[in-house]
Short mmCIF file of C-alpha atoms and ligand atoms in Angstrom, two decimals:
data_model
loop_
_atom_site.label_atom_id
_atom_site.label_comp_id
_atom_site.label_asym_id
_atom_site.label_seq_id
_atom_site.Cartn_x
_atom_site.Cartn_y
_atom_site.Cartn_z
CA UNK A 1 51.84 21.22 0.03
CA UNK A 2 53.41 20.10 3.30
CA UNK A 3 52.02 17.13 5.17
CA UNK A 4 50.69 19.30 8.00
CA UNK A 5 48.78 21.68 5.67
CA UNK A 6 47.31 18.62 3.91
CA UNK A 7 46.20 17.32 7.33
CA UNK A 8 44.66 20.64 8.18
CA UNK A 9 42.82 20.79 4.84
CA UNK A 10 41.50 17.27 5.34
CA UNK A 11 40.37 17.97 8.89
CA UNK A 12 38.61 21.27 8.02
CA UNK A 13 36.72 19.61 5.19
CA UNK A 14 35.73 16.80 7.57
CA UNK A 15 34.52 19.44 10.05
CA UNK A 16 32.53 21.14 7.36
CA UNK A 17 30.89 17.92 6.42
CA UNK A 18 30.14 17.21 10.08
CA UNK A 19 28.56 20.69 10.51
CA UNK A 20 26.54 20.26 7.34
CA UNK A 21 25.32 16.85 8.49
CA UNK A 22 24.45 18.24 11.93
CA UNK A 23 22.36 20.98 10.31
CA UNK A 24 20.66 18.48 8.03
CA UNK A 25 19.83 16.18 11.00
CA UNK A 26 18.32 19.19 12.83
CA UNK A 27 16.11 19.91 9.80
CA UNK A 28 15.18 16.26 9.57
CA UNK A 29 14.25 16.06 13.21
CA UNK A 30 11.54 18.66 12.72
CA UNK A 31 10.00 16.65 9.88
CA UNK A 32 7.39 14.20 11.15
CA UNK A 33 7.68 12.13 8.05
CA UNK A 34 11.31 11.40 8.80
CA UNK A 35 11.32 10.67 12.52
CA UNK A 36 8.05 8.73 12.72
CA UNK A 37 4.48 9.58 13.61
CA UNK A 38 3.15 9.67 17.16
CA UNK A 39 -0.47 8.88 18.06
CA UNK A 40 -1.07 12.64 18.32
CA UNK A 41 0.49 13.28 14.83
CA UNK A 42 -1.86 10.72 13.33
CA UNK A 43 -4.91 12.28 15.06
CA UNK A 44 -3.85 15.75 13.89
CA UNK A 45 -3.50 14.60 10.29
CA UNK A 46 -6.91 12.91 10.43
CA UNK A 47 -8.53 16.01 11.84
CA UNK A 48 -6.96 18.28 9.25
CA UNK A 49 -8.19 16.02 6.42
CA UNK A 50 -11.71 15.81 7.83
CA UNK A 51 -11.95 19.63 7.88
CA UNK A 52 -12.50 19.34 4.11
CA UNK A 53 -15.77 17.43 4.33
CA UNK A 54 -18.85 16.69 6.40
CA UNK A 55 -18.72 13.05 5.32
CA UNK A 56 -17.64 10.46 7.87
CA UNK A 57 -17.23 7.21 5.89
CA UNK A 58 -16.63 3.85 7.55
CA UNK A 59 -15.45 2.17 4.33
CA UNK A 60 -11.95 2.92 3.07
CA UNK A 61 -10.55 1.71 -0.27
CA UNK A 62 -6.84 1.75 -1.15
CA UNK A 63 -6.49 1.84 -4.95
CA UNK A 64 -3.68 -0.22 -6.42
CA UNK A 65 -1.50 0.63 -9.41
CA UNK A 66 -3.72 1.72 -12.27
CA UNK A 67 -6.86 0.99 -10.29
CA UNK A 68 -7.68 4.63 -9.58
CA UNK A 69 -10.60 4.20 -12.02
CA UNK A 70 -12.58 3.07 -8.96
CA UNK A 71 -12.87 6.82 -8.25
CA UNK A 72 -15.09 7.15 -11.34
CA UNK A 73 -17.92 5.44 -9.42
CA UNK A 74 -17.74 7.96 -6.56
CA UNK A 75 -20.59 10.46 -6.48
CA UNK A 76 -19.99 14.10 -5.46
CA UNK A 77 -16.21 13.54 -4.90
CA UNK A 78 -14.25 15.83 -2.62
CA UNK A 79 -10.49 15.47 -3.08
CA UNK A 80 -7.73 16.19 -0.57
CA UNK A 81 -4.32 16.15 -2.12
CA UNK A 82 -1.54 14.58 -0.04
CA UNK A 83 0.66 17.63 -0.50
CA UNK A 84 -1.86 19.71 1.48
CA UNK A 85 -1.51 17.44 4.56
CA UNK A 86 1.34 18.44 6.81
CA UNK A 87 3.80 15.56 7.26
CA UNK A 88 2.15 13.32 4.60
CA UNK A 89 4.46 11.55 2.14
CA UNK A 90 4.11 12.06 -1.61
CA UNK A 91 3.31 9.48 -4.28
CA UNK A 92 6.09 8.84 -6.72
CA UNK A 93 4.73 5.97 -8.82
CA UNK A 94 2.91 6.27 -12.18
CA UNK A 95 -0.67 5.10 -11.62
CA UNK A 96 -0.87 6.54 -8.08
CA UNK A 97 -2.22 10.06 -8.18
CA UNK A 98 -1.63 11.11 -4.53
CA UNK A 99 -4.94 12.14 -3.06
CA UNK A 100 -7.81 11.11 -0.80
CA UNK A 101 -11.26 11.12 -2.34
CA UNK A 102 -14.35 11.37 -0.14
CA UNK A 103 -17.78 10.74 -1.64
CA UNK A 104 -20.58 8.24 -1.92
CA UNK A 105 -21.16 5.07 -3.95
CA UNK A 106 -24.91 4.50 -4.38
CA UNK A 107 -25.42 6.74 -1.41
CA UNK A 108 -22.93 4.96 0.85
CA UNK A 109 -20.09 7.10 2.19
CA UNK A 110 -16.58 6.03 1.16
CA UNK A 111 -13.03 7.26 1.43
CA UNK A 112 -10.58 6.36 -1.36
CA UNK A 113 -6.84 6.49 -1.05
CA UNK A 114 -5.61 7.07 -4.58
CA UNK A 115 -1.92 6.53 -4.36
CA UNK A 116 -0.32 4.21 -1.86
CA UNK A 117 3.26 4.20 -0.69
CA UNK A 118 5.65 1.38 -1.46
CA UNK A 119 8.80 0.24 0.33
CA UNK A 120 10.74 0.40 -2.96
CA UNK A 121 10.08 4.16 -3.19
CA UNK A 122 12.52 4.45 -0.29
CA UNK A 123 9.91 4.89 2.41
CA UNK A 124 10.52 2.89 5.59
CA UNK A 125 7.87 0.25 6.19
CA UNK A 126 6.18 2.22 9.07
CA UNK A 127 5.64 5.11 6.64
CA UNK A 128 4.30 2.87 3.90
CA UNK A 129 1.32 1.85 6.07
CA UNK A 130 0.94 5.01 8.14
CA UNK A 131 -2.08 6.21 6.08
CA UNK A 132 -4.01 3.20 7.39
CA UNK A 133 -3.70 4.63 10.91
CA UNK A 134 -4.86 8.00 9.60
CA UNK A 135 -7.85 6.29 7.96
CA UNK A 136 -8.64 4.49 11.24
CA UNK A 137 -8.42 7.85 13.07
CA UNK A 138 -10.91 9.26 10.50
CA UNK A 139 -13.37 6.49 11.44
CA UNK A 140 -12.71 3.85 8.81
CA UNK A 141 -13.77 0.39 10.04
CA UNK A 142 -13.74 -1.66 6.83
CA UNK A 143 -10.55 -1.53 4.73
CA UNK A 144 -10.73 -2.69 1.09
CA UNK A 145 -7.24 -3.25 -0.31
CA UNK A 146 -6.64 -3.52 -4.07
CA UNK A 147 -3.43 -4.14 -5.97
CA UNK A 148 -1.91 -5.16 -9.24
CA UNK A 149 -0.04 -8.44 -8.98
CA UNK A 150 1.79 -11.00 -11.07
CA UNK A 151 0.26 -14.46 -11.43
CA UNK A 152 2.36 -17.34 -10.10
CA UNK A 153 -0.33 -20.01 -10.16
CA UNK A 154 -0.15 -21.47 -13.64
CA UNK A 155 -3.92 -21.89 -13.83
CA UNK A 156 -4.31 -18.13 -13.68
CA UNK A 157 -4.46 -15.77 -16.65
CA UNK A 158 -3.66 -12.11 -17.13
CA UNK A 159 -6.81 -10.15 -16.29
CA UNK A 160 -8.01 -12.60 -13.57
CA UNK A 161 -9.23 -11.10 -10.28
CA UNK A 162 -7.97 -12.85 -7.15
CA UNK A 163 -9.65 -12.46 -3.76
CA UNK A 164 -7.00 -12.72 -1.01
CA UNK A 165 -7.51 -15.70 1.26
CA UNK A 166 -4.19 -14.98 3.04
CA UNK A 167 -0.83 -13.40 2.49
CA UNK A 168 2.89 -14.08 2.92
CA UNK A 169 4.77 -11.15 4.42
CA UNK A 170 8.17 -11.88 2.88
CA UNK A 171 9.73 -8.65 4.13
CA UNK A 172 8.20 -9.30 7.55
CA UNK A 173 9.60 -12.82 7.67
CA UNK A 174 13.06 -11.43 6.92
CA UNK A 175 12.98 -8.73 9.62
CA UNK A 176 11.13 -5.84 7.99
CA UNK A 177 7.71 -6.26 9.62
CA UNK A 178 5.72 -3.02 9.50
CA UNK A 179 5.09 -3.20 13.27
CA UNK A 180 8.77 -3.27 14.23
CA UNK A 181 9.66 -0.48 16.66
CA UNK A 182 8.23 0.96 19.87
CA UNK A 183 4.53 0.03 20.17
CA UNK A 184 1.97 2.60 21.26
CA UNK A 185 -0.97 0.55 22.71
CA UNK A 186 -3.36 3.23 21.54
CA UNK A 187 -2.78 1.96 18.02
CA UNK A 188 -3.05 -1.71 19.01
CA UNK A 189 -1.33 -4.46 21.00
CA UNK A 190 2.42 -5.25 20.89
CA UNK A 191 1.82 -8.75 19.53
CA UNK A 192 -0.79 -9.34 16.89
CA UNK A 193 -2.00 -12.53 15.13
CA UNK A 194 -2.17 -12.13 11.40
CA UNK A 195 -3.85 -15.40 10.53
CA UNK A 196 -7.43 -15.07 9.31
CA UNK A 197 -6.80 -11.40 8.48
CA UNK A 198 -9.03 -11.37 5.43
CA UNK A 199 -12.71 -11.35 6.23
CA UNK A 200 -14.33 -14.53 4.87
CA UNK A 201 -17.84 -13.00 4.56
CA UNK A 202 -16.54 -10.05 2.57
CA UNK A 203 -14.63 -12.43 0.29
CA UNK A 204 -17.79 -14.52 -0.28
CA UNK A 205 -19.84 -11.42 -1.02
CA UNK A 206 -17.32 -10.08 -3.55
CA UNK A 207 -17.18 -13.46 -5.32
CA UNK A 208 -20.96 -13.78 -5.38
CA UNK A 209 -21.40 -10.28 -6.83
CA UNK A 210 -18.72 -10.83 -9.44
CA UNK A 211 -20.32 -14.14 -10.42
CA UNK A 212 -23.82 -12.60 -10.64
CA UNK A 213 -22.45 -9.91 -12.93
CA UNK A 214 -21.13 -12.64 -15.21
CA UNK A 215 -17.43 -12.49 -14.27
CA UNK A 216 -17.23 -15.89 -12.48
CA UNK A 217 -14.80 -17.28 -15.05
CA UNK A 218 -12.08 -14.74 -14.17
CA UNK A 219 -12.50 -14.97 -10.38
CA UNK A 220 -9.88 -16.65 -8.25
CA UNK A 221 -9.20 -17.00 -4.52
CA UNK A 222 -5.56 -17.27 -3.53
CA UNK A 223 -2.51 -16.29 -1.57
CA UNK A 224 -0.62 -13.03 -2.16
CA UNK A 225 3.07 -12.74 -1.42
CA UNK A 226 4.75 -9.38 -0.97
CA UNK A 227 8.23 -8.74 -2.23
CA UNK A 228 10.06 -5.44 -1.66
CA UNK A 229 10.50 -4.58 -5.34
CA UNK A 230 11.04 -2.57 -7.43
CA UNK A 231 12.52 -5.47 -9.42
CA UNK A 232 10.03 -7.90 -10.85
CA UNK A 233 11.02 -11.43 -9.81
CA UNK A 234 13.56 -13.43 -11.76
CA UNK A 235 12.22 -16.82 -12.95
CA UNK A 236 14.27 -18.60 -10.28
CA UNK A 237 12.88 -16.33 -7.56
CA UNK A 238 9.34 -16.74 -8.88
CA UNK A 239 9.73 -20.49 -8.63
CA UNK A 240 10.67 -20.09 -4.95
CA UNK A 241 7.64 -17.84 -4.34
CA UNK A 242 5.37 -20.43 -5.97
CA UNK A 243 6.94 -23.18 -3.91
CA UNK A 244 6.11 -21.12 -0.78
CA UNK A 245 2.48 -21.52 -1.76
CA UNK A 246 1.81 -18.08 -3.24
CA UNK A 247 -0.61 -17.67 -6.15
CA UNK A 248 0.27 -14.03 -6.92
CA UNK A 249 3.14 -11.71 -6.15
CA UNK A 250 3.12 -7.94 -5.59
CA UNK A 251 4.88 -5.09 -3.86
CA UNK A 252 2.29 -3.74 -1.45
CA UNK A 253 -0.87 -4.47 0.54
CA UNK A 254 0.67 -6.66 3.29
CA UNK A 255 1.93 -3.78 5.49
CA UNK A 256 -1.48 -2.07 5.12
CA UNK A 257 -3.27 -5.27 5.98
CA UNK A 258 -1.06 -5.85 9.08
CA UNK A 259 -1.56 -2.30 10.32
CA UNK A 260 -5.31 -2.58 9.65
CA UNK A 261 -5.40 -5.81 11.61
CA UNK A 262 -3.38 -4.20 14.44
CA UNK A 263 -6.04 -1.42 14.48
CA UNK A 264 -8.91 -4.01 14.59
CA UNK A 265 -10.22 -3.11 11.13
CA UNK A 266 -12.19 -5.57 8.99
CA UNK A 267 -10.07 -6.33 5.93
CA UNK A 268 -10.73 -7.40 2.38
CA UNK A 269 -8.06 -7.72 -0.31
CA UNK A 270 -8.20 -8.21 -4.02
CA UNK A 271 -5.49 -8.50 -6.67
CA UNK A 272 -5.85 -7.84 -10.33
CA UNK A 273 -3.51 -10.28 -12.12
CA UNK A 274 -1.93 -7.80 -14.46
CA UNK A 275 0.74 -10.20 -15.88
CA UNK A 276 1.76 -13.82 -15.60
CA UNK A 277 5.12 -14.28 -14.00
CA UNK A 278 7.46 -16.27 -16.21
CA UNK A 279 8.82 -19.37 -14.38
CA UNK A 280 11.03 -20.40 -17.27
CA UNK A 281 14.69 -19.81 -16.32
CA UNK A 282 16.39 -18.53 -19.46
CA UNK A 283 13.26 -17.04 -21.03
CA UNK A 284 13.72 -13.53 -22.39
CA UNK A 285 10.20 -12.37 -21.45
CA UNK A 286 10.32 -9.05 -19.60
CA UNK A 287 7.25 -7.56 -17.88
CA UNK A 288 7.02 -3.78 -17.62
CA UNK A 289 5.06 -1.32 -15.48
CA UNK A 290 3.28 -0.30 -18.70
CA UNK A 291 2.02 -3.90 -19.07
CA UNK A 292 0.65 -3.62 -15.54
CA UNK A 293 -1.05 -0.31 -16.22
CA UNK A 294 -2.51 -1.60 -19.52
CA UNK A 295 -4.18 -4.63 -17.87
CA UNK A 296 -5.44 -2.43 -15.04
CA UNK A 297 -6.98 -0.09 -17.63
CA UNK A 298 -8.57 -3.01 -19.52
CA UNK A 299 -10.22 -4.33 -16.37
CA UNK A 300 -11.22 -0.94 -14.96
CA UNK A 301 -14.92 -1.15 -15.94
CA UNK A 302 -15.37 -4.69 -14.61
CA UNK A 303 -13.83 -3.73 -11.28
CA UNK A 304 -15.94 -0.63 -11.07
CA UNK A 305 -19.13 -2.65 -11.67
CA UNK A 306 -18.19 -5.12 -8.95
CA UNK A 307 -17.19 -2.43 -6.48
CA UNK A 308 -20.44 -0.47 -6.93
CA UNK A 309 -22.48 -3.51 -5.84
CA UNK A 310 -19.95 -4.64 -3.25
CA UNK A 311 -19.86 -1.30 -1.40
CA UNK A 312 -23.63 -1.08 -1.59
CA UNK A 313 -23.97 -4.45 0.18
CA UNK A 314 -21.31 -4.07 2.91
O1 LIG B 401 0.41 -0.58 -5.61
P1 LIG B 401 0.37 -1.91 -6.29
O2 LIG B 401 0.80 -3.01 -5.41
O3 LIG B 401 -0.94 -2.18 -6.95
O4 LIG B 401 1.45 -1.79 -7.47
C1 LIG B 401 2.04 -2.88 -8.19
C2 LIG B 401 3.35 -3.22 -7.58
C3 LIG B 401 4.24 -2.10 -8.15
O5 LIG B 401 4.05 -0.91 -7.42
C4 LIG B 401 3.72 -1.90 -9.52
C5 LIG B 401 4.44 -2.64 -10.52
O6 LIG B 401 4.02 -2.39 -11.85
O7 LIG B 401 2.36 -2.37 -9.47
#
Protein backbone atom coordinates (compact mmCIF):
# COMPACT_ATOMS: atom_id res chain seq x y z
CA UNK A 1 0.00 0.00 0.00
CA UNK A 2 1.34 3.43 -0.91
CA UNK A 3 1.71 6.12 1.69
CA UNK A 4 -1.12 8.22 0.18
CA UNK A 5 -3.63 5.31 0.15
CA UNK A 6 -2.69 4.58 3.77
CA UNK A 7 -3.33 8.26 4.59
CA UNK A 8 -6.69 8.09 2.86
CA UNK A 9 -7.66 4.92 4.69
CA UNK A 10 -6.70 6.45 8.00
CA UNK A 11 -8.60 9.68 7.30
CA UNK A 12 -11.76 7.89 6.15
CA UNK A 13 -11.82 5.72 9.24
CA UNK A 14 -11.35 8.85 11.36
CA UNK A 15 -14.28 10.45 9.51
CA UNK A 16 -16.38 7.40 10.14
CA UNK A 17 -15.60 7.53 13.82
CA UNK A 18 -16.41 11.24 13.86
CA UNK A 19 -19.80 10.65 12.13
CA UNK A 20 -20.58 7.80 14.48
CA UNK A 21 -19.72 9.93 17.49
CA UNK A 22 -21.82 12.81 16.16
CA UNK A 23 -24.81 10.49 15.81
CA UNK A 24 -24.25 9.10 19.28
CA UNK A 25 -24.07 12.61 20.73
CA UNK A 26 -27.34 13.51 18.99
CA UNK A 27 -29.00 10.47 20.56
CA UNK A 28 -27.51 11.33 23.91
CA UNK A 29 -28.78 14.90 23.74
CA UNK A 30 -32.36 13.71 23.57
CA UNK A 31 -31.89 11.64 26.74
CA UNK A 32 -32.75 13.61 29.87
CA UNK A 33 -30.75 11.28 32.02
CA UNK A 34 -27.58 12.15 30.14
CA UNK A 35 -27.77 15.92 29.77
CA UNK A 36 -29.23 16.75 33.18
CA UNK A 37 -32.69 17.43 34.51
CA UNK A 38 -34.38 20.80 34.40
CA UNK A 39 -36.90 21.95 36.99
CA UNK A 40 -39.65 21.08 34.48
CA UNK A 41 -38.24 17.57 33.91
CA UNK A 42 -38.31 16.93 37.66
CA UNK A 43 -41.92 18.18 37.92
CA UNK A 44 -42.96 16.00 34.97
CA UNK A 45 -41.39 12.90 36.50
CA UNK A 46 -43.09 13.63 39.84
CA UNK A 47 -46.48 14.07 38.16
CA UNK A 48 -46.11 10.89 36.11
CA UNK A 49 -45.28 8.89 39.26
CA UNK A 50 -48.16 10.40 41.23
CA UNK A 51 -50.63 9.28 38.55
CA UNK A 52 -50.24 5.77 40.01
CA UNK A 53 -51.73 6.64 43.41
CA UNK A 54 -54.06 8.88 45.35
CA UNK A 55 -51.61 8.93 48.25
CA UNK A 56 -49.66 12.15 48.90
CA UNK A 57 -47.07 11.20 51.56
CA UNK A 58 -44.90 13.76 53.29
CA UNK A 59 -42.42 11.18 54.62
CA UNK A 60 -39.88 9.67 52.23
CA UNK A 61 -37.52 6.81 53.07
CA UNK A 62 -34.49 5.88 50.99
CA UNK A 63 -33.60 2.23 51.64
CA UNK A 64 -29.91 1.38 51.81
CA UNK A 65 -28.21 -1.78 50.59
CA UNK A 66 -30.14 -4.80 51.82
CA UNK A 67 -32.50 -2.59 53.82
CA UNK A 68 -35.43 -2.99 51.45
CA UNK A 69 -37.06 -5.13 54.17
CA UNK A 70 -38.48 -1.86 55.47
CA UNK A 71 -41.04 -2.27 52.66
CA UNK A 72 -42.45 -5.27 54.56
CA UNK A 73 -44.01 -2.89 57.09
CA UNK A 74 -45.82 -0.90 54.40
CA UNK A 75 -49.57 -1.52 54.27
CA UNK A 76 -51.39 -1.64 50.90
CA UNK A 77 -48.23 -1.01 48.85
CA UNK A 78 -48.40 0.47 45.37
CA UNK A 79 -45.15 0.05 43.45
CA UNK A 80 -43.84 2.16 40.61
CA UNK A 81 -40.85 0.60 38.91
CA UNK A 82 -38.10 3.01 37.87
CA UNK A 83 -38.11 1.62 34.34
CA UNK A 84 -41.65 2.95 33.84
CA UNK A 85 -40.55 6.53 34.57
CA UNK A 86 -39.25 8.35 31.50
CA UNK A 87 -35.72 9.58 32.04
CA UNK A 88 -35.22 7.76 35.37
CA UNK A 89 -31.94 5.87 35.89
CA UNK A 90 -31.88 2.14 36.64
CA UNK A 91 -30.55 0.40 39.75
CA UNK A 92 -27.55 -1.82 39.09
CA UNK A 93 -26.56 -2.94 42.60
CA UNK A 94 -27.62 -6.18 44.33
CA UNK A 95 -29.83 -5.23 47.29
CA UNK A 96 -31.45 -2.27 45.44
CA UNK A 97 -34.59 -3.40 43.66
CA UNK A 98 -35.34 -0.25 41.63
CA UNK A 99 -38.82 0.94 42.50
CA UNK A 100 -40.85 3.44 44.49
CA UNK A 101 -43.33 2.05 47.00
CA UNK A 102 -46.28 4.14 48.18
CA UNK A 103 -48.36 2.97 51.11
CA UNK A 104 -49.03 3.50 54.79
CA UNK A 105 -47.26 2.53 58.00
CA UNK A 106 -49.78 2.33 60.85
CA UNK A 107 -52.02 4.54 58.74
CA UNK A 108 -49.39 7.18 58.00
CA UNK A 109 -48.62 7.74 54.32
CA UNK A 110 -45.07 7.04 53.22
CA UNK A 111 -43.03 6.84 50.05
CA UNK A 112 -40.12 4.39 49.90
CA UNK A 113 -37.33 4.59 47.40
CA UNK A 114 -36.08 1.01 47.09
CA UNK A 115 -32.89 1.29 45.15
CA UNK A 116 -30.70 4.34 45.30
CA UNK A 117 -28.05 5.38 42.82
CA UNK A 118 -24.37 5.45 43.63
CA UNK A 119 -21.52 7.41 42.13
CA UNK A 120 -19.53 4.21 41.61
CA UNK A 121 -22.24 2.89 39.28
CA UNK A 122 -20.97 5.49 36.84
CA UNK A 123 -23.74 8.01 37.46
CA UNK A 124 -22.64 11.62 37.79
CA UNK A 125 -23.24 13.07 41.24
CA UNK A 126 -26.20 15.21 40.10
CA UNK A 127 -27.94 12.08 38.86
CA UNK A 128 -27.22 10.12 42.05
CA UNK A 129 -29.31 12.57 44.09
CA UNK A 130 -31.84 13.62 41.45
CA UNK A 131 -34.59 11.37 42.94
CA UNK A 132 -34.55 13.53 46.07
CA UNK A 133 -35.71 16.46 43.93
CA UNK A 134 -38.42 14.25 42.45
CA UNK A 135 -39.47 13.26 45.98
CA UNK A 136 -39.62 16.92 46.99
CA UNK A 137 -41.72 17.67 43.89
CA UNK A 138 -44.07 14.87 45.00
CA UNK A 139 -44.56 16.62 48.35
CA UNK A 140 -42.00 14.87 50.58
CA UNK A 141 -40.99 17.12 53.50
CA UNK A 142 -39.21 14.66 55.80
CA UNK A 143 -36.44 12.56 54.29
CA UNK A 144 -35.29 9.44 56.16
CA UNK A 145 -31.98 8.18 54.78
CA UNK A 146 -30.72 4.69 55.55
CA UNK A 147 -27.50 2.99 54.50
CA UNK A 148 -25.15 0.12 55.10
CA UNK A 149 -21.76 1.31 56.36
CA UNK A 150 -18.46 0.03 57.66
CA UNK A 151 -17.56 0.77 61.29
CA UNK A 152 -14.40 2.85 61.82
CA UNK A 153 -14.94 3.63 65.49
CA UNK A 154 -13.33 0.72 67.31
CA UNK A 155 -16.03 0.78 70.01
CA UNK A 156 -18.60 -0.19 67.39
CA UNK A 157 -19.60 -3.74 66.47
CA UNK A 158 -21.06 -5.32 63.37
CA UNK A 159 -24.84 -4.99 63.60
CA UNK A 160 -24.81 -1.69 65.50
CA UNK A 161 -27.19 1.03 64.36
CA UNK A 162 -25.71 4.53 64.11
CA UNK A 163 -27.82 7.67 63.99
CA UNK A 164 -26.05 10.31 61.89
CA UNK A 165 -25.05 13.41 63.85
CA UNK A 166 -23.18 14.81 60.86
CA UNK A 167 -21.37 13.75 57.72
CA UNK A 168 -18.13 14.30 55.85
CA UNK A 169 -18.60 14.81 52.12
CA UNK A 170 -15.24 13.48 50.96
CA UNK A 171 -16.15 13.67 47.24
CA UNK A 172 -17.54 17.18 47.84
CA UNK A 173 -14.38 18.30 49.59
CA UNK A 174 -12.36 17.11 46.62
CA UNK A 175 -14.45 18.87 43.97
CA UNK A 176 -17.37 16.50 43.35
CA UNK A 177 -20.07 18.25 45.36
CA UNK A 178 -23.54 17.21 44.20
CA UNK A 179 -24.57 20.87 43.78
CA UNK A 180 -21.81 21.73 41.33
CA UNK A 181 -23.16 23.23 38.11
CA UNK A 182 -25.66 25.86 37.12
CA UNK A 183 -28.08 26.51 40.00
CA UNK A 184 -31.82 26.85 39.40
CA UNK A 185 -33.12 28.89 42.36
CA UNK A 186 -36.45 27.04 42.14
CA UNK A 187 -34.62 24.03 43.61
CA UNK A 188 -32.80 26.09 46.25
CA UNK A 189 -30.16 28.77 46.78
CA UNK A 190 -26.74 28.83 45.09
CA UNK A 191 -24.91 28.56 48.42
CA UNK A 192 -26.16 26.28 51.11
CA UNK A 193 -24.95 25.60 54.65
CA UNK A 194 -24.68 21.90 55.41
CA UNK A 195 -23.93 22.09 59.12
CA UNK A 196 -26.74 20.90 61.36
CA UNK A 197 -28.27 19.01 58.43
CA UNK A 198 -29.52 16.10 60.54
CA UNK A 199 -32.58 16.96 62.58
CA UNK A 200 -31.75 16.63 66.28
CA UNK A 201 -35.33 15.97 67.39
CA UNK A 202 -35.75 13.15 64.88
CA UNK A 203 -32.45 11.66 66.05
CA UNK A 204 -33.59 11.77 69.70
CA UNK A 205 -36.93 10.20 68.83
CA UNK A 206 -35.31 7.33 66.91
CA UNK A 207 -32.92 6.67 69.78
CA UNK A 208 -35.69 6.78 72.35
CA UNK A 209 -37.88 4.36 70.38
CA UNK A 210 -34.99 1.95 69.77
CA UNK A 211 -34.12 2.04 73.48
CA UNK A 212 -37.74 1.48 74.53
CA UNK A 213 -37.86 -1.53 72.22
CA UNK A 214 -34.82 -2.97 74.03
CA UNK A 215 -32.16 -2.17 71.41
CA UNK A 216 -30.31 0.52 73.38
CA UNK A 217 -27.12 -1.54 73.56
CA UNK A 218 -26.64 -1.53 69.78
CA UNK A 219 -27.49 2.15 69.26
CA UNK A 220 -24.76 4.67 68.39
CA UNK A 221 -24.64 8.29 67.30
CA UNK A 222 -21.80 9.27 65.02
CA UNK A 223 -20.31 10.77 61.91
CA UNK A 224 -20.64 9.17 58.47
CA UNK A 225 -18.04 9.74 55.79
CA UNK A 226 -18.80 9.15 52.14
CA UNK A 227 -16.21 7.66 49.81
CA UNK A 228 -16.81 7.21 46.08
CA UNK A 229 -16.37 3.41 46.08
CA UNK A 230 -16.78 0.79 44.77
CA UNK A 231 -13.56 -0.25 46.51
CA UNK A 232 -13.84 -0.83 50.23
CA UNK A 233 -11.15 1.17 52.00
CA UNK A 234 -7.62 -0.13 52.42
CA UNK A 235 -6.46 -0.23 56.04
CA UNK A 236 -4.24 2.81 55.48
CA UNK A 237 -7.15 4.75 53.95
CA UNK A 238 -9.46 3.68 56.76
CA UNK A 239 -6.97 5.04 59.30
CA UNK A 240 -7.10 8.41 57.51
CA UNK A 241 -10.92 8.39 57.53
CA UNK A 242 -10.89 7.64 61.26
CA UNK A 243 -8.36 10.41 61.83
CA UNK A 244 -10.78 12.77 60.05
CA UNK A 245 -13.24 12.02 62.84
CA UNK A 246 -15.57 9.62 61.02
CA UNK A 247 -17.24 6.78 62.91
CA UNK A 248 -18.56 4.96 59.85
CA UNK A 249 -17.79 4.87 56.14
CA UNK A 250 -20.13 4.31 53.22
CA UNK A 251 -20.70 5.08 49.56
CA UNK A 252 -23.95 7.04 49.53
CA UNK A 253 -26.34 9.22 51.56
CA UNK A 254 -24.34 12.46 51.57
CA UNK A 255 -25.41 13.69 48.09
CA UNK A 256 -29.04 12.90 48.98
CA UNK A 257 -28.70 14.71 52.28
CA UNK A 258 -27.13 17.78 50.62
CA UNK A 259 -29.84 17.94 47.94
CA UNK A 260 -32.50 17.44 50.61
CA UNK A 261 -31.01 20.29 52.60
CA UNK A 262 -30.85 22.45 49.46
CA UNK A 263 -34.59 21.73 49.03
CA UNK A 264 -35.35 22.67 52.69
CA UNK A 265 -36.31 19.12 53.68
CA UNK A 266 -36.07 17.84 57.24
CA UNK A 267 -33.42 15.13 57.27
CA UNK A 268 -32.71 12.07 59.37
CA UNK A 269 -29.95 9.55 58.62
CA UNK A 270 -29.16 6.12 60.01
CA UNK A 271 -26.38 3.65 59.20
CA UNK A 272 -26.46 -0.05 59.84
CA UNK A 273 -22.88 -1.05 60.64
CA UNK A 274 -22.69 -4.09 58.39
CA UNK A 275 -18.97 -4.75 58.92
CA UNK A 276 -16.06 -3.45 60.93
CA UNK A 277 -13.39 -1.87 58.79
CA UNK A 278 -9.97 -3.40 59.38
CA UNK A 279 -7.42 -0.77 60.43
CA UNK A 280 -4.53 -3.26 60.53
CA UNK A 281 -2.18 -2.63 57.64
CA UNK A 282 -1.08 -6.04 56.37
CA UNK A 283 -4.17 -7.89 57.58
CA UNK A 284 -5.66 -10.26 55.00
CA UNK A 285 -9.29 -9.65 56.06
CA UNK A 286 -11.47 -8.86 53.05
CA UNK A 287 -15.02 -7.60 53.42
CA UNK A 288 -17.52 -8.46 50.65
CA UNK A 289 -20.87 -7.12 49.47
CA UNK A 290 -22.34 -10.46 50.62
CA UNK A 291 -21.14 -9.72 54.19
CA UNK A 292 -22.96 -6.39 53.96
CA UNK A 293 -26.16 -8.02 52.69
CA UNK A 294 -25.99 -10.74 55.37
CA UNK A 295 -25.79 -8.25 58.26
CA UNK A 296 -28.56 -6.16 56.69
CA UNK A 297 -30.71 -9.28 56.54
CA UNK A 298 -29.93 -10.19 60.16
CA UNK A 299 -30.97 -6.75 61.38
CA UNK A 300 -34.03 -6.41 59.12
CA UNK A 301 -36.64 -7.19 61.79
CA UNK A 302 -35.13 -4.85 64.39
CA UNK A 303 -35.00 -1.99 61.89
CA UNK A 304 -38.57 -2.69 60.82
CA UNK A 305 -39.76 -2.57 64.46
CA UNK A 306 -38.02 0.73 65.07
CA UNK A 307 -39.25 2.27 61.81
CA UNK A 308 -42.90 1.34 62.46
CA UNK A 309 -42.91 3.30 65.71
CA UNK A 310 -40.67 6.07 64.36
CA UNK A 311 -42.88 6.82 61.36
CA UNK A 312 -45.95 6.65 63.58
CA UNK A 313 -44.51 9.35 65.86
CA UNK A 314 -43.12 11.78 63.26
O1 LIG B 1 -26.64 2.18 49.38
P1 LIG B 1 -25.77 1.92 50.55
O2 LIG B 1 -24.92 3.08 50.91
O3 LIG B 1 -26.54 1.39 51.74
O4 LIG B 1 -24.79 0.75 50.10
C1 LIG B 1 -23.56 0.37 50.72
C2 LIG B 1 -22.41 1.01 50.01
C3 LIG B 1 -22.29 0.13 48.78
O5 LIG B 1 -23.26 0.48 47.83
C4 LIG B 1 -22.60 -1.23 49.28
C5 LIG B 1 -21.38 -2.00 49.65
O6 LIG B 1 -21.69 -3.30 50.04
O7 LIG B 1 -23.39 -1.01 50.46
